[in-house]
């Protein structure tokens, strides 16, 4: 299985983190996120230590802070939701800068912001140090259902193709003097979406028939078999194991 598409989150490098097998990084990231979510929200210091762990991994991977912070902007909608929680939640109220805020809402906002930001940061680091093709191989090594891996693979392969098709349709509309300027043009845009769906469906049928004619029987061939040594597993486990120790301290203190 091979997909030569690069993605904007990936930052090429030769750091120890880049060199880890993808399934090791996937497992470590998932374990870290589970530990973070399991940490009691009252253990504020624990989330600070998690942030230090993320920063350490980013430094080892040679990922600039600016690169990481810009990609964290994806969680802005969740930040907006968290900001509203102290104003709409019920229960005990506290005065902050002249505003009456809910105590449970403040804790809830902190819980969403802290855990969400750390989870997104871990995911961004994973994407920044692992190519999409390698991520798919890692998912396959972790025994994710093959059908899901194949669907993800085709999404990556043909996402750019469908985007280019939509761009060409947009250019064709503009070349004929069309400019969407209000609700009266929604019908044209709906027809465009329908035409794009039909073209994508027909392309999928052609690709499937081409695959069957070449011996496809429900599974994709694996060109690169990625294996991991015990040392690599241990190296990848350093992040979640350290986070787990912090989490256990948070529950006992």
mmCIF file of C-alpha atoms in Angstrom, residues 7 14 78 159 163-164 214 231 245:
data_model
loop_
_atom_site.group_PDB
_atom_site.id
_atom_site.type_symbol
_atom_site.label_atom_id
_atom_site.label_comp_id
_atom_site.label_asym_id
_atom_site.label_seq_id
_atom_site.Cartn_x
_atom_site.Cartn_y
_atom_site.Cartn_z
ATOM 1 C CA UNK A 7 0.164 16.725 3.900
ATOM 2 C CA UNK A 14 15.617 13.110 10.736
ATOM 3 C CA UNK A 78 -13.806 24.223 21.320
ATOM 4 C CA UNK A 159 -9.073 13.856 -2.014
ATOM 5 C CA UNK A 163 -10.666 18.981 -5.122
ATOM 6 C CA UNK A 164 -9.107 19.594 -8.542
ATOM 7 C CA UNK A 214 -5.495 -6.497 -11.735
ATOM 8 C CA UNK A 231 14.108 -0.574 22.014
ATOM 9 C CA UNK A 245 2.930 8.133 36.599
#
